[in-house]
Structures are given as C-alpha cells and as structure tokens.
Short mmCIF file of C-alpha atoms in Angstrom, two decimals:
data_model
loop_
_atom_site.label_atom_id
_atom_site.label_comp_id
_atom_site.label_asym_id
_atom_site.label_seq_id
_atom_site.Cartn_x
_atom_site.Cartn_y
_atom_site.Cartn_z
CA MET A 152 0.00 0.00 0.00
CA THR A 153 1.16 3.53 -0.74
CA VAL A 154 2.64 5.33 2.23
CA LEU A 155 1.08 8.75 1.96
CA THR A 156 3.61 10.38 4.27
CA ASN A 157 6.15 9.89 1.48
CA THR A 158 4.13 11.66 -1.20
CA PRO A 159 5.95 14.61 -2.75
CA ASP A 160 5.31 18.19 -1.78
CA ARG A 161 2.55 19.13 -4.25
CA HIS A 162 1.49 22.53 -3.05
CA ARG A 163 3.65 24.53 -5.44
CA LEU A 164 1.25 24.68 -8.34
CA THR A 165 2.69 25.08 -11.82
CA LEU A 166 1.24 27.05 -14.72
CA ALA A 167 0.36 23.76 -16.40
CA GLN A 168 -1.69 22.82 -13.33
CA TYR A 169 -3.51 26.16 -13.45
CA TRP A 170 -4.35 25.36 -17.06
CA ILE A 171 -5.56 21.85 -16.15
CA CYS A 172 -7.80 23.36 -13.48
CA LEU A 173 -9.29 25.89 -15.91
CA CYS A 174 -9.90 23.23 -18.57
CA GLY A 175 -11.52 20.95 -15.99
CA ILE A 176 -13.95 23.65 -14.87
CA VAL A 177 -14.87 24.58 -18.45
CA TRP A 178 -15.28 20.91 -19.37
CA ARG A 179 -17.60 20.28 -16.45
CA GLU A 180 -19.73 23.32 -17.29
CA ALA A 181 -20.01 22.10 -20.87
CA LEU A 182 -21.07 18.63 -19.66
CA ARG A 183 -23.69 20.16 -17.40
CA PHE A 184 -24.94 22.28 -20.27
CA ILE A 185 -25.27 19.24 -22.54
CA HIS A 186 -27.27 17.41 -19.90
CA GLN A 187 -29.63 20.32 -19.25
CA ARG A 188 -31.39 20.69 -22.61
CA GLU A 189 -34.31 22.56 -21.11
CA ARG A 190 -31.91 25.26 -19.91
CA PHE A 191 -30.55 25.56 -23.44
CA ILE A 192 -34.00 25.80 -24.97
CA SER A 193 -35.31 28.34 -22.48
CA ALA A 194 -32.21 30.47 -23.01
CA LEU A 195 -33.01 30.54 -26.74
CA VAL A 196 -36.75 31.12 -26.48
CA ARG A 197 -36.39 34.53 -24.86
CA PRO A 198 -34.38 36.31 -27.60
CA LEU A 199 -36.28 34.49 -30.32
CA VAL A 200 -39.57 35.82 -29.00
CA TRP A 201 -38.09 39.30 -29.20
CA LEU A 202 -36.82 38.66 -32.69
CA PHE A 203 -39.89 36.95 -34.14
CA ILE A 204 -42.65 38.92 -32.44
CA PHE A 205 -41.41 42.20 -31.03
CA ALA A 206 -39.13 43.09 -33.94
CA ALA A 207 -41.75 42.11 -36.53
CA GLY A 208 -44.34 44.25 -34.82
CA PHE A 209 -42.12 47.27 -34.37
CA ARG A 210 -40.38 47.10 -37.73
CA GLN A 211 -42.68 49.72 -39.20
CA VAL A 212 -42.84 51.89 -36.10
CA LEU A 213 -39.15 52.13 -35.31
CA GLY A 214 -37.29 53.03 -38.46
CA VAL A 215 -33.52 52.93 -38.22
CA SER A 216 -31.37 55.37 -40.15
CA ILE A 217 -27.94 54.57 -41.57
CA ILE A 218 -25.61 54.54 -38.59
CA PRO A 219 -22.24 52.83 -38.12
CA PRO A 220 -21.40 50.03 -38.45
CA TYR A 221 -24.19 49.63 -41.00
CA GLU A 222 -23.51 50.99 -44.47
CA THR A 223 -27.08 50.92 -45.63
CA TYR A 224 -30.57 50.77 -44.21
CA VAL A 225 -31.11 47.57 -42.24
CA LEU A 226 -34.17 45.71 -41.07
CA TYR A 227 -35.12 46.34 -37.48
CA GLU A 228 -34.49 42.63 -36.82
CA VAL A 229 -30.91 43.11 -37.96
CA TYR A 230 -30.54 46.16 -35.73
CA ILE A 231 -31.71 44.47 -32.54
CA ALA A 232 -29.83 41.19 -33.09
CA PRO A 233 -26.64 42.39 -31.29
CA GLY A 234 -28.77 43.57 -28.36
CA LEU A 235 -30.46 40.18 -28.19
CA ILE A 236 -27.07 38.47 -28.25
CA ALA A 237 -26.01 40.67 -25.35
CA MET A 238 -29.28 39.79 -23.64
CA ILE A 239 -28.48 36.07 -23.90
CA GLN A 240 -25.15 36.74 -22.24
CA LEU A 241 -26.74 38.97 -19.62
CA PHE A 242 -29.29 36.34 -18.59
CA ASN A 243 -26.72 33.57 -18.66
CA GLY A 244 -24.21 35.61 -16.66
CA MET A 245 -26.75 36.62 -14.04
CA GLN A 246 -28.21 33.15 -13.73
CA SER A 247 -24.92 31.30 -13.38
CA SER A 248 -23.47 33.91 -11.04
CA LEU A 249 -26.52 33.80 -8.81
CA THR A 250 -26.14 30.03 -8.62
CA MET A 251 -22.48 30.41 -7.72
CA VAL A 252 -23.30 32.79 -4.91
CA TYR A 253 -26.16 30.85 -3.39
CA ASP A 254 -24.52 27.47 -3.86
CA ARG A 255 -21.45 28.45 -1.91
CA GLU A 256 -22.51 26.76 1.32
CA THR A 257 -23.84 23.63 -0.36
CA GLY A 258 -23.48 21.68 -3.57
CA GLY A 259 -20.77 21.89 -6.14
CA MET A 260 -19.27 25.22 -5.14
CA ARG A 261 -17.98 23.71 -1.89
CA THR A 262 -16.05 21.13 -3.84
CA LEU A 263 -14.64 23.86 -6.02
CA LEU A 264 -13.65 26.11 -3.14
CA VAL A 265 -11.69 23.47 -1.20
CA SER A 266 -9.34 23.12 -4.16
CA PRO A 267 -5.77 24.29 -3.37
CA PHE A 268 -5.85 26.86 -6.19
CA PRO A 269 -6.32 30.51 -5.20
CA ARG A 270 -9.94 31.53 -4.95
CA TRP A 271 -9.51 34.27 -7.57
CA TRP A 272 -8.41 31.66 -10.09
CA LEU A 273 -11.30 29.32 -9.28
CA LEU A 274 -13.90 32.08 -9.60
CA THR A 275 -12.31 33.45 -12.78
CA SER A 276 -12.31 29.96 -14.29
CA LYS A 277 -15.92 29.45 -13.31
CA LEU A 278 -16.92 32.76 -14.87
CA LEU A 279 -15.02 31.86 -18.02
CA ALA A 280 -16.79 28.50 -18.15
CA GLY A 281 -20.16 30.26 -17.90
CA THR A 282 -19.10 32.61 -20.69
CA MET A 283 -18.24 29.64 -22.95
CA VAL A 284 -21.72 28.27 -22.42
CA SER A 285 -23.28 31.62 -23.27
CA ILE A 286 -21.26 31.69 -26.50
CA LEU A 287 -22.73 28.33 -27.50
CA GLN A 288 -26.19 29.79 -26.89
CA VAL A 289 -25.30 32.85 -28.98
CA TYR A 290 -24.27 30.72 -31.96
CA ALA A 291 -27.45 28.68 -31.72
CA PHE A 292 -29.36 31.98 -31.78
CA LEU A 293 -27.37 33.29 -34.75
CA LEU A 294 -28.07 30.10 -36.65
CA ILE A 295 -31.83 30.42 -36.17
CA ALA A 296 -31.68 34.16 -36.86
CA TRP A 297 -29.92 33.46 -40.17
CA PHE A 298 -33.07 31.73 -41.38
CA TRP A 299 -34.95 34.90 -40.38
CA ASP A 300 -32.82 37.01 -42.73
CA VAL A 301 -30.59 38.30 -39.96
CA GLU A 302 -27.25 37.90 -41.65
CA VAL A 303 -23.87 39.44 -40.94
CA PRO A 304 -20.73 39.23 -43.10
CA PRO A 305 -19.35 35.67 -42.85
CA VAL A 306 -16.14 36.86 -41.22
CA GLY A 307 -18.22 38.56 -38.52
CA TYR A 308 -19.24 35.18 -37.14
CA PHE A 309 -15.58 34.59 -36.20
CA LEU A 310 -14.54 38.12 -35.34
CA VAL A 311 -17.30 38.40 -32.76
CA ILE A 312 -15.78 35.67 -30.58
CA PRO A 313 -13.33 37.92 -28.66
CA ALA A 314 -16.12 40.44 -28.09
CA LEU A 315 -18.41 37.69 -26.79
CA LEU A 316 -15.69 36.38 -24.48
CA LEU A 317 -15.08 39.79 -22.97
CA SER A 318 -18.71 40.82 -22.69
CA GLY A 319 -19.84 37.45 -21.26
CA PHE A 320 -17.08 37.58 -18.72
CA MET A 321 -17.92 41.15 -17.73
CA LEU A 322 -21.63 40.40 -17.32
CA GLY A 323 -20.89 37.26 -15.29
CA ALA A 324 -18.57 39.19 -12.98
CA LEU A 325 -21.21 41.90 -12.62
CA GLY A 326 -23.79 39.27 -11.70
CA MET A 327 -21.50 37.77 -9.09
CA LEU A 328 -20.66 41.15 -7.62
CA ILE A 329 -24.30 42.23 -7.41
CA SER A 330 -25.60 39.00 -5.94
CA SER A 331 -22.74 38.88 -3.41
CA LEU A 332 -23.35 42.40 -2.19
CA ILE A 333 -27.11 42.86 -2.22
CA LYS A 334 -28.90 40.71 0.31
CA GLN A 335 -32.33 41.46 -1.07
CA LEU A 336 -31.51 39.82 -4.40
CA GLU A 337 -32.13 36.36 -3.05
CA ASN A 338 -33.95 35.09 -6.11
CA PHE A 339 -33.85 35.52 -9.84
CA ALA A 340 -37.05 37.55 -9.94
CA GLY A 341 -35.31 40.27 -7.93
CA VAL A 342 -32.40 40.29 -10.35
CA MET A 343 -34.80 40.44 -13.30
CA ASN A 344 -36.68 43.45 -11.95
CA PHE A 345 -33.82 45.47 -10.55
CA VAL A 346 -30.90 44.58 -12.81
CA ILE A 347 -31.70 42.85 -16.08
CA PHE A 348 -34.71 44.86 -17.25
CA PRO A 349 -33.30 48.32 -16.39
CA MET A 350 -29.97 47.42 -18.01
CA PHE A 351 -31.61 46.05 -21.12
CA PHE A 352 -34.12 48.83 -21.71
CA ALA A 353 -31.79 51.70 -20.83
CA SER A 354 -29.35 50.75 -23.55
CA SER A 355 -28.88 50.81 -27.29
CA ALA A 356 -30.17 47.24 -27.60
CA LEU A 357 -33.63 48.16 -28.90
CA TYR A 358 -33.16 51.64 -30.37
CA PRO A 359 -30.23 53.81 -31.43
CA LEU A 360 -29.12 56.33 -28.84
CA TRP A 361 -29.62 59.34 -31.12
CA ARG A 362 -33.33 58.58 -31.02
CA VAL A 363 -33.24 58.39 -27.23
CA LYS A 364 -31.43 61.73 -27.14
CA GLU A 365 -34.17 63.34 -29.18
CA SER A 366 -36.83 62.39 -26.68
CA SER A 367 -34.87 62.60 -23.41
CA PRO A 368 -31.31 63.93 -23.06
CA PHE A 369 -31.21 62.69 -19.47
CA LEU A 370 -32.09 59.14 -20.52
CA TYR A 371 -29.46 59.39 -23.22
CA TYR A 372 -26.77 60.00 -20.61
CA VAL A 373 -28.13 57.16 -18.49
CA CYS A 374 -27.87 54.86 -21.51
CA GLN A 375 -24.34 56.09 -22.22
CA ALA A 376 -23.32 55.28 -18.65
CA ASN A 377 -24.87 51.83 -18.84
CA PRO A 378 -22.18 49.17 -19.44
CA PHE A 379 -24.76 47.06 -21.28
CA THR A 380 -24.92 49.72 -24.01
CA HIS A 381 -21.20 49.24 -24.57
CA VAL A 382 -21.54 45.46 -24.55
CA THR A 383 -24.19 45.77 -27.26
CA GLU A 384 -22.10 48.17 -29.35
CA LEU A 385 -18.95 46.09 -28.97
CA ILE A 386 -20.83 43.05 -30.29
CA ARG A 387 -22.60 45.06 -33.01
CA PHE A 388 -19.34 46.42 -34.44
CA ALA A 389 -17.50 43.09 -34.05
CA LEU A 390 -20.19 41.34 -36.09
CA TYR A 391 -19.26 43.67 -38.96
CA GLY A 392 -15.53 43.22 -38.48
CA LYS A 393 -15.03 46.57 -36.77
CA VAL A 394 -13.89 47.66 -33.34
CA GLU A 395 -15.72 50.27 -31.31
CA TRP A 396 -12.74 51.33 -29.23
CA GLY A 397 -14.70 53.34 -26.68
CA SER A 398 -16.99 50.42 -25.94
CA LEU A 399 -14.04 48.04 -25.83
CA ALA A 400 -12.35 50.22 -23.22
CA VAL A 401 -15.51 50.50 -21.12
CA VAL A 402 -16.27 46.77 -21.25
CA ALA A 403 -12.66 45.79 -20.49
CA GLY A 404 -12.42 48.30 -17.64
CA CYS A 405 -15.75 47.19 -16.18
CA ALA A 406 -14.68 43.53 -16.47
CA VAL A 407 -11.58 44.19 -14.37
CA VAL A 408 -13.41 46.28 -11.77
CA PHE A 409 -16.37 43.89 -11.47
CA LEU A 410 -14.10 40.86 -11.25
CA CYS A 411 -11.96 42.38 -8.48
CA GLY A 412 -15.08 43.45 -6.60
CA ALA A 413 -16.69 40.04 -7.06
CA ILE A 414 -13.64 38.19 -5.75
CA ILE A 415 -13.56 40.39 -2.67
CA ALA A 416 -17.32 40.19 -2.12
CA TYR A 417 -17.51 36.44 -2.72
CA ASP A 418 -16.84 35.23 0.80
CA PRO A 419 -18.71 32.03 1.72
CA SER A 420 -18.78 33.03 5.38
CA ARG A 421 -21.00 35.97 4.44
CA GLY A 422 -23.57 33.77 2.73
CA PHE A 423 -27.12 32.75 3.53
CA LEU A 424 -26.23 30.27 6.25
CA ALA A 425 -23.97 32.69 8.02
CA ARG A 426 -26.73 35.30 8.06
CA ARG A 427 -29.23 32.75 9.33
CA GLY A 428 -27.05 31.57 12.19
CA GLY A 429 -24.94 28.79 10.76
CA PRO A 430 -25.40 25.38 9.21
CA SER A 431 -28.21 23.28 10.58
CA GLY A 432 -26.34 19.99 10.61
CA GLY A 433 -23.85 20.01 13.39
CA MET B 290 5.24 -6.02 14.77
CA ASN B 291 3.60 -6.10 11.31
CA ASP B 292 4.13 -3.58 8.47
CA ALA B 293 0.93 -1.66 9.15
CA ALA B 294 1.77 -1.27 12.82
CA LEU B 295 5.27 -0.09 11.94
CA LEU B 296 3.87 2.46 9.53
CA THR B 297 1.41 3.68 12.13
CA GLN B 298 4.15 3.96 14.75
CA ALA B 299 6.40 5.84 12.32
CA ALA B 300 3.59 8.21 11.38
CA ASN B 301 2.81 8.88 15.02
CA THR B 302 6.33 9.73 16.03
CA ALA B 303 7.58 11.71 13.01
CA GLY B 304 6.49 15.09 11.70
CA PRO B 305 3.64 17.42 12.53
CA ALA B 306 0.09 16.44 13.43
CA ALA B 307 -2.29 15.76 10.55
CA LEU B 308 -4.52 18.48 12.01
CA ASP B 309 -3.94 21.04 14.74
CA VAL B 310 -6.85 23.17 15.91
CA VAL B 311 -5.63 25.85 18.31
CA GLY B 312 -7.89 28.28 20.16
CA VAL B 313 -10.47 28.45 17.38
CA GLY B 314 -13.65 30.45 17.86
CA HIS B 315 -16.44 31.54 15.54
CA ARG B 316 -19.57 33.68 15.79
CA TYR B 317 -22.67 34.12 13.67
CA GLY B 318 -23.52 37.66 14.61
CA ALA B 319 -24.12 37.63 18.35
CA ARG B 320 -24.39 33.85 18.57
CA VAL B 321 -21.21 32.03 19.55
CA ALA B 322 -20.86 28.86 17.47
CA LEU B 323 -17.37 27.79 18.58
CA ARG B 324 -15.41 28.85 21.65
CA ASP B 325 -11.69 28.22 22.18
CA VAL B 326 -11.63 24.85 20.44
CA ASN B 327 -8.33 22.94 20.79
CA PHE B 328 -7.47 19.43 19.62
CA SER B 329 -5.18 17.50 17.28
CA VAL B 330 -5.51 14.60 14.89
CA ARG B 331 -2.45 12.35 14.70
CA PRO B 332 -1.32 10.84 11.39
CA ALA B 333 -2.65 7.30 10.91
CA SER B 334 -5.28 7.83 13.60
CA PHE B 335 -9.07 7.75 13.56
CA THR B 336 -10.48 10.67 15.54
CA VAL B 337 -14.22 10.95 16.09
CA LEU B 338 -15.64 14.44 16.49
CA LEU B 339 -18.68 13.58 18.56
CA GLY B 340 -21.47 16.06 19.07
CA LEU B 341 -25.20 16.54 18.85
CA ASN B 342 -26.84 18.56 16.09
CA GLY B 343 -25.92 22.20 16.56
CA ALA B 344 -22.75 21.39 18.49
CA GLY B 345 -20.61 23.26 15.94
CA LYS B 346 -19.20 20.36 13.92
CA SER B 347 -20.15 21.71 10.50
CA THR B 348 -18.95 25.18 11.41
CA LEU B 349 -15.61 23.70 12.44
CA PHE B 350 -15.41 21.83 9.13
CA SER B 351 -16.13 25.04 7.24
CA LEU B 352 -13.24 26.70 9.05
CA ILE B 353 -10.84 23.80 8.47
CA THR B 354 -11.69 23.79 4.75
CA ARG B 355 -11.31 27.59 4.48
CA LEU B 356 -14.93 28.05 3.46
CA TYR B 357 -15.20 30.38 6.43
CA ALA B 358 -12.46 32.83 7.33
CA ILE B 359 -10.64 31.95 10.55
CA ARG B 360 -10.95 35.01 12.77
CA ASN B 361 -9.92 33.49 16.10
CA GLY B 362 -7.18 30.91 16.58
CA HIS B 363 -5.18 28.83 14.15
CA ILE B 364 -5.77 25.69 12.13
CA ARG B 365 -2.80 23.78 10.72
CA ILE B 366 -2.86 20.83 8.35
CA LEU B 367 0.43 18.91 8.38
CA GLY B 368 2.01 22.03 9.85
CA HIS B 369 0.61 24.40 7.18
CA ASP B 370 -1.56 27.22 8.47
CA VAL B 371 -4.91 27.18 6.63
CA ALA B 372 -5.24 30.97 6.72
CA ARG B 373 -1.67 31.80 5.67
CA GLU B 374 -0.81 28.88 3.38
CA PRO B 375 -4.19 27.72 2.07
CA GLY B 376 -2.76 26.08 -1.05
CA ALA B 377 -0.29 23.96 0.87
CA ALA B 378 -2.86 23.08 3.52
CA LEU B 379 -5.72 22.22 1.17
CA SER B 380 -3.57 20.11 -1.15
CA ARG B 381 -3.14 17.71 1.78
CA LEU B 382 -6.80 17.63 2.68
CA GLY B 383 -9.63 15.42 1.46
CA VAL B 384 -13.20 16.29 2.42
CA VAL B 385 -16.55 14.54 2.41
CA PHE B 386 -19.24 17.08 3.18
CA GLN B 387 -22.48 16.34 4.98
CA SER B 388 -24.63 17.35 2.02
CA ARG B 389 -23.82 15.46 -1.15
CA ALA B 390 -21.78 17.43 -3.65
CA LEU B 391 -21.64 15.13 -6.67
CA ASP B 392 -22.88 16.08 -10.09
CA VAL B 393 -25.60 13.46 -10.53
CA ASP B 394 -26.07 14.01 -14.27
CA ILE B 395 -22.60 12.80 -15.19
CA SER B 396 -20.73 9.56 -14.60
CA VAL B 397 -18.60 8.52 -11.64
CA GLN B 398 -15.49 8.82 -13.79
CA GLN B 399 -16.42 12.29 -15.02
CA ASN B 400 -16.97 13.48 -11.45
CA LEU B 401 -13.54 12.17 -10.51
CA ILE B 402 -11.81 13.67 -13.55
CA TYR B 403 -13.30 17.03 -12.63
CA HIS B 404 -12.02 16.72 -9.07
CA ALA B 405 -8.57 15.71 -10.34
CA ALA B 406 -8.49 18.87 -12.47
CA LEU B 407 -9.34 20.94 -9.39
CA HIS B 408 -6.12 19.61 -7.89
CA GLY B 409 -4.08 20.18 -11.05
CA ILE B 410 -3.91 16.48 -11.92
CA GLY B 411 -3.80 15.84 -15.67
CA ARG B 412 -5.88 13.25 -17.49
CA ARG B 413 -3.32 10.42 -17.67
CA GLN B 414 -2.41 10.60 -14.00
CA ALA B 415 -6.08 11.06 -13.12
CA ASP B 416 -6.97 7.80 -14.86
CA GLU B 417 -4.42 5.92 -12.74
CA GLN B 418 -5.62 7.56 -9.54
CA ILE B 419 -9.27 6.90 -10.40
CA ALA B 420 -8.55 3.20 -10.84
CA ARG B 421 -6.75 3.21 -7.48
CA VAL B 422 -9.44 4.98 -5.45
CA LEU B 423 -12.34 3.08 -7.01
CA THR B 424 -10.61 -0.15 -6.02
CA LEU B 425 -10.29 1.18 -2.47
CA VAL B 426 -14.04 1.74 -2.22
CA ASP B 427 -15.04 -1.35 -4.26
CA LEU B 428 -16.67 0.59 -7.07
CA THR B 429 -14.46 -0.32 -10.01
CA ASP B 430 -17.39 -1.80 -11.91
CA ARG B 431 -19.46 1.40 -11.57
CA ARG B 432 -16.86 3.68 -13.10
CA ARG B 433 -18.93 4.63 -16.15
CA GLU B 434 -22.27 4.64 -14.36
CA ARG B 435 -24.19 7.88 -14.04
CA VAL B 436 -24.17 9.00 -10.41
CA ASN B 437 -27.94 9.30 -10.54
CA ASN B 438 -28.19 5.51 -10.87
CA LEU B 439 -26.20 4.76 -7.71
CA SER B 440 -27.60 4.04 -4.25
CA GLY B 441 -27.06 6.46 -1.37
CA GLY B 442 -24.27 4.31 0.06
CA GLN B 443 -22.53 4.05 -3.31
CA MET B 444 -22.71 7.81 -3.76
CA ARG B 445 -21.04 8.24 -0.40
CA ARG B 446 -18.31 5.84 -1.45
CA VAL B 447 -17.79 7.85 -4.65
CA GLU B 448 -17.42 10.94 -2.49
CA ILE B 449 -14.83 9.17 -0.37
CA ALA B 450 -13.02 8.05 -3.53
CA ARG B 451 -13.08 11.62 -4.74
CA ALA B 452 -11.69 12.89 -1.45
CA LEU B 453 -8.80 10.40 -1.72
CA LEU B 454 -8.00 11.04 -5.38
CA HIS B 455 -5.24 13.59 -4.79
CA GLN B 456 -3.62 11.45 -2.06
CA PRO B 457 -4.45 13.65 0.93
CA ARG B 458 -2.89 13.06 4.32
CA LEU B 459 -5.90 14.22 6.29
CA LEU B 460 -9.44 13.09 5.53
CA LEU B 461 -12.44 14.98 6.94
CA LEU B 462 -15.87 13.38 6.88
CA ASP B 463 -18.87 15.34 8.11
CA GLU B 464 -21.59 12.89 9.18
CA PRO B 465 -20.98 10.70 6.12
CA THR B 466 -23.42 7.96 7.14
CA VAL B 467 -26.49 10.14 7.66
CA GLY B 468 -29.49 8.67 5.87
CA LEU B 469 -27.82 5.33 5.06
CA ASP B 470 -28.94 1.84 6.06
CA ILE B 471 -27.00 -0.26 8.58
CA LYS B 472 -25.03 -2.22 5.99
CA SER B 473 -24.00 0.86 4.01
CA ARG B 474 -22.92 2.57 7.24
CA ALA B 475 -20.78 -0.40 8.22
CA ASP B 476 -19.27 -0.61 4.72
CA ILE B 477 -18.29 3.04 4.70
CA LEU B 478 -16.86 2.92 8.20
CA GLY B 479 -14.87 -0.17 7.23
CA HIS B 480 -13.50 1.45 4.06
CA VAL B 481 -12.37 4.53 5.95
CA ARG B 482 -10.80 2.60 8.83
CA ARG B 483 -8.72 0.60 6.37
CA LEU B 484 -7.21 3.85 5.10
CA LEU B 485 -5.34 4.28 8.38
CA GLN B 486 -2.84 1.69 7.20
CA SER B 487 -1.62 4.15 4.59
CA GLY B 488 -0.74 6.74 7.23
CA ILE B 489 -3.69 9.05 6.63
CA GLY B 490 -5.27 10.88 9.56
CA VAL B 491 -9.07 10.77 9.72
CA LEU B 492 -11.44 13.19 11.42
CA TRP B 493 -14.95 11.68 11.43
CA ALA B 494 -17.76 13.94 12.64
CA THR B 495 -20.88 12.20 13.89
CA HIS B 496 -23.59 12.17 16.51
CA LEU B 497 -23.89 8.37 16.39
CA ILE B 498 -22.19 6.74 19.37
CA ASP B 499 -22.00 3.32 17.72
CA GLU B 500 -19.54 4.70 15.16
CA VAL B 501 -16.92 5.24 17.86
CA GLY B 502 -14.39 2.38 18.10
CA ASP B 503 -12.51 1.28 21.21
CA ASN B 504 -9.13 2.27 19.76
CA ASP B 505 -10.21 5.64 18.38
CA ASP B 506 -9.50 9.10 19.66
CA VAL B 507 -12.55 11.17 20.48
CA VAL B 508 -13.30 14.88 20.73
CA VAL B 509 -16.60 15.66 22.45
CA LEU B 510 -18.01 18.94 21.14
CA HIS B 511 -21.05 20.46 22.78
CA GLY B 512 -22.45 23.98 22.50
CA GLY B 513 -19.35 25.03 20.55
CA ARG B 514 -16.91 23.88 23.29
CA VAL B 515 -14.69 20.83 23.62
CA LEU B 516 -15.84 18.96 26.74
CA ALA B 517 -13.40 16.07 26.50
CA LYS B 518 -10.71 14.74 24.17
CA GLY B 519 -8.24 11.89 24.00
CA ALA B 520 -8.28 8.13 23.58
CA VAL B 521 -11.75 6.67 24.03
CA GLY B 522 -10.58 4.57 27.00
CA ASN B 523 -9.15 7.62 28.75
CA VAL B 524 -12.32 9.66 28.26
CA VAL B 525 -14.47 6.81 29.56
CA THR B 526 -12.22 6.39 32.61
CA ALA B 527 -12.08 10.11 33.33
CA THR B 528 -15.86 10.40 33.41
CA GLY B 529 -16.31 7.25 35.50
CA ALA B 530 -18.80 5.92 32.95
CA PRO B 531 -19.05 2.30 31.80
CA ASP B 532 -18.77 3.09 28.08
CA ILE B 533 -18.37 5.98 25.65
CA GLY B 534 -22.14 6.35 25.18
CA SER B 535 -22.69 6.87 28.89
CA ALA B 536 -19.63 9.10 29.07
CA PHE B 537 -21.01 11.29 26.29
CA THR B 538 -24.43 11.55 27.96
CA LYS B 539 -22.82 12.37 31.29
CA LEU B 540 -20.60 15.06 29.82
CA THR B 541 -23.29 16.77 27.77
CA GLN B 542 -25.93 16.64 30.50
CA ALA B 543 -23.52 18.08 33.02
CA ASP B 544 -22.63 20.85 30.59
CA THR B 545 -26.29 21.59 29.79
CA GLY B 546 -27.07 21.64 33.50
CA ALA B 547 -24.16 23.96 34.20
CA GLY B 548 -25.26 26.19 31.34
CA ALA B 549 -28.83 26.32 32.65
CA GLY B 550 -27.62 27.02 36.18
CA ALA B 551 -25.25 29.76 35.12
#
C-alpha cells in the first residue's frame, strides 16, 4: 500500500496545473450544459420571442437610419440582433453567477472552493466556463436568426468571438458582484426586476441612442453610462468586423473592476447560512 | 510487529500532526458557534468528532476547509496554516461534506476527472488515480455509471473516492453515514478505517455513538466547546462511565445543566 507520508510536496502549483484546473472547470460546465437541454431551450426562447414577435411588430414603427457600423438601411431585426445576443449573455451571466453565490454553502461550489488553487483563479475559471456556455447559446441563436434574414458578413461570425468572451465575462462578474453584495436579491425575480430589465431597456439594444437623445437627453446619458450599451455596441461592431474602441475600453475596464469586486465580495462566510445563524447539521 | 503497525508507529512519532486546531472560535452575529476549540488529529489515527446537532461540527469543518475565514485561533494541516498557506494546507486535505456534492447528471469517472483537475492532476495521472481509489471503495465496476443511478451508500463511497483522489494526508468526513442503512454505514466505516494503514489521519464527525471504536481518539463537542478529548478509553475512565455512550451523555448533560444554572 502507498505510504502517503512519502508523497511529494505538491502545493507549489505550476502554470500547467492552473491550465488543467481551468480546462476541468470549463469541461464540467459544458457537460452540465449538454445534460440540461431545457436550460438551453429556455435560453433561446427569450431572444427568439423578441426577434420573431417584437421586432416584426415594431419594424414599421421604429425606423432605423444609416448609422455605423451599418452601411445601408437595415431591417429592425438586424438592428436588434446584437442587443439580443447581449441579452443572452446577460441572462446567462446573471443566472450562473446567482447560482455560484447561493450554492457556496452547499453543492458543487464547496467542492470547487476546497481546491488548493487561489480563490480568484477558481472564480475566474468558473466565470469563463459560464461565458463559454453563453457563446454556444449565442451561436445557436445566430443560426436560427440566419433563417430569419438576420445575416452578418461571414467573417463577422468569427470576429465576434473575442467580443463575446469579454462581454460574457464582464456580465458574469457583474452578476457575481451584485448578488454577493445585495442581500435582497435572493432570487432571480429580484435580479430580473432590478438589474436585467433596467440594463436592457436603458441601452442601445432596442433603439439607437440618437433617437433616445431626441426624446430625453437625461435618458441618453443614463444609456451612455450603462455598461450594457457598450456590450451591445462592442458586439454590433465586431459582427461587422469593426472595433468600437470606446466600448471596448468601457467593457474591459468594467470587467476588471467587477471581477476584483466580485472576488472580494464572494466570501462564503457571508452567505445565507452565516446570516441565518450557521449550518443546521452540526 | 507487522508492516501496518510499523507504519502507524512511524507516522505517530515523526512530523507534525495531521490536524492542529488551536484556540479556534467563531460567531454568527451575536451567537457564539465555537469557543476556544483545541485538539489534534495524529497521522494514521481515527479521531471521532462527537457532538449533537448544533454542536458546531459543521462550522468547524467550514473553518478547516477555508470556506469560512478563521478570525480566532489557528488551524494547521500537516504544519501548514490554513489561513496563511491555504494552497499547501488544502492540497493535503480530502473532504466529504455532509450534504452530497456530486454532479448526478454525469458519470462517476467524469466526477472524478473534474475533481482531479481541481487539484491540477492531468488526465493520464487522473486515470491511474481513479482506478486506485475506485478499487479502495469497491466501485471499479461502476466507473462509467451515471451517479444518478447509484444508491445512497454508493454515492457516499464515490465521495470518499473523490476525497482520496489527490492522495491527501488528512481526511475529513462530516456525518458521512447520515441517511444510510446499517449495511452501508458499516461498509463506509470499514473502508475509511482501512485507510489508516496508509498513514492518513481521519477526522470523522458524527452524533452516532456506535460509530466510535474502542481504539479511536474522540473529541466531544457540545455547545461550541470541547468537553473532553483523547483516547476513548481515557475519556471513559475520566468520566467514570461504563462506556463511551454513557460518558457522552454524562458530559453533555452536566454541561447543559451547568449552562442552565449559570
């Protein structure tokens, strides 16, 4: 039998081991995603309803002028597609982050957190894994949208990947930060009402900001300050092979700030059980 | 003296304790959950953390595993301080939590590969370790089975296999037999006791007296305080009780009475 007291000192983790850890977390998230088909379908239904019903209904009402990155008039469905992609990532980020926060005393997060890797690496890997899943959802959406005449230049389907990685990561970190800090957000309905809907509607996802400015300058500035606007624009320009540098800077900066805040705020000892007086078991 | 006894003797005399808990306290707001808790777990020893529900066992486990920040006292695993050297400490620790933490939608092997990755163990080495730990818990034939299809006892054994995958030198089990039938309980206890031969230290939290063996060490935790600790025989003798069950009752009733009188 192996004498464990003679096992080598394994606590100095190498870069290769960090990589193995990251790959393992992403792989597990992908497996979970494959086994939860209903989650996949429900994640697709939401943006498709917007695309098939809302956009069709408002096509005539909300005309869109020629604005970058578009070089000609586009259908309203084409205009809102980037916003709907961002919406997929927003929902996915919020949902997975909320699970991470409220699972920290029980379930899989405990297993994750007793790993010898630094907590910042574990949480970053987990956020990245959630982002990968959201990208799969985005491509499924783009495929269906293609049949609905929502087409982008072929190269855009590849060039959008870095934008999706960054935006998904930023939205996931935001979700983790918010749900770690705000006690009242103890269920997804709270997040929907107070985070997702305000972020989505006060952005350029559904209408160009120059139109918002015409009706309400104040709302225009609110939309400009909303990181979701910049996520939408980053994705919109990337789909057409262009970079919106201002949005890139905002999204990257927010990703760093939200991630740092989330890592600090994500302390299992400040979770539900701690607030309710400790675990019930023993 | 046989090989196992020699190994045990060597493990007991050389190096730091598998676990050192020194002056640990914890509060949930105004409520004190743990107060000045002190005890050690020797390598190659089976230590039972005995306490009723609410005694503070799970809180203590959360502190040892760094899920909760240690604000009072120190916890060392093989000499590595959990708060200051968490990586070194946790790489030597295997844990089986009270609530099951397996992904039931995927197979036993996939759960174990995931755990191996969380310890930086690559696929090839993971495959070897998985074969080893599944043999230890007699589940080699269920390797590709979905966890959902296993019985409660088998799931627990998978969790033990998972906790052993990275060759820890301290194994924590938080009430691992809760909800299992008599045979499954005996199986799991037997599997874990056999691990002592490899030099691993075991801390087994329970409220079930019949899980305490005559040769074990015991730590009696009640109301967040350690009421007694040491070899089972010594604790029984010190309390003047006929057996560990009576000793436990005597200790906890005396403490409850003292608490009520205070």
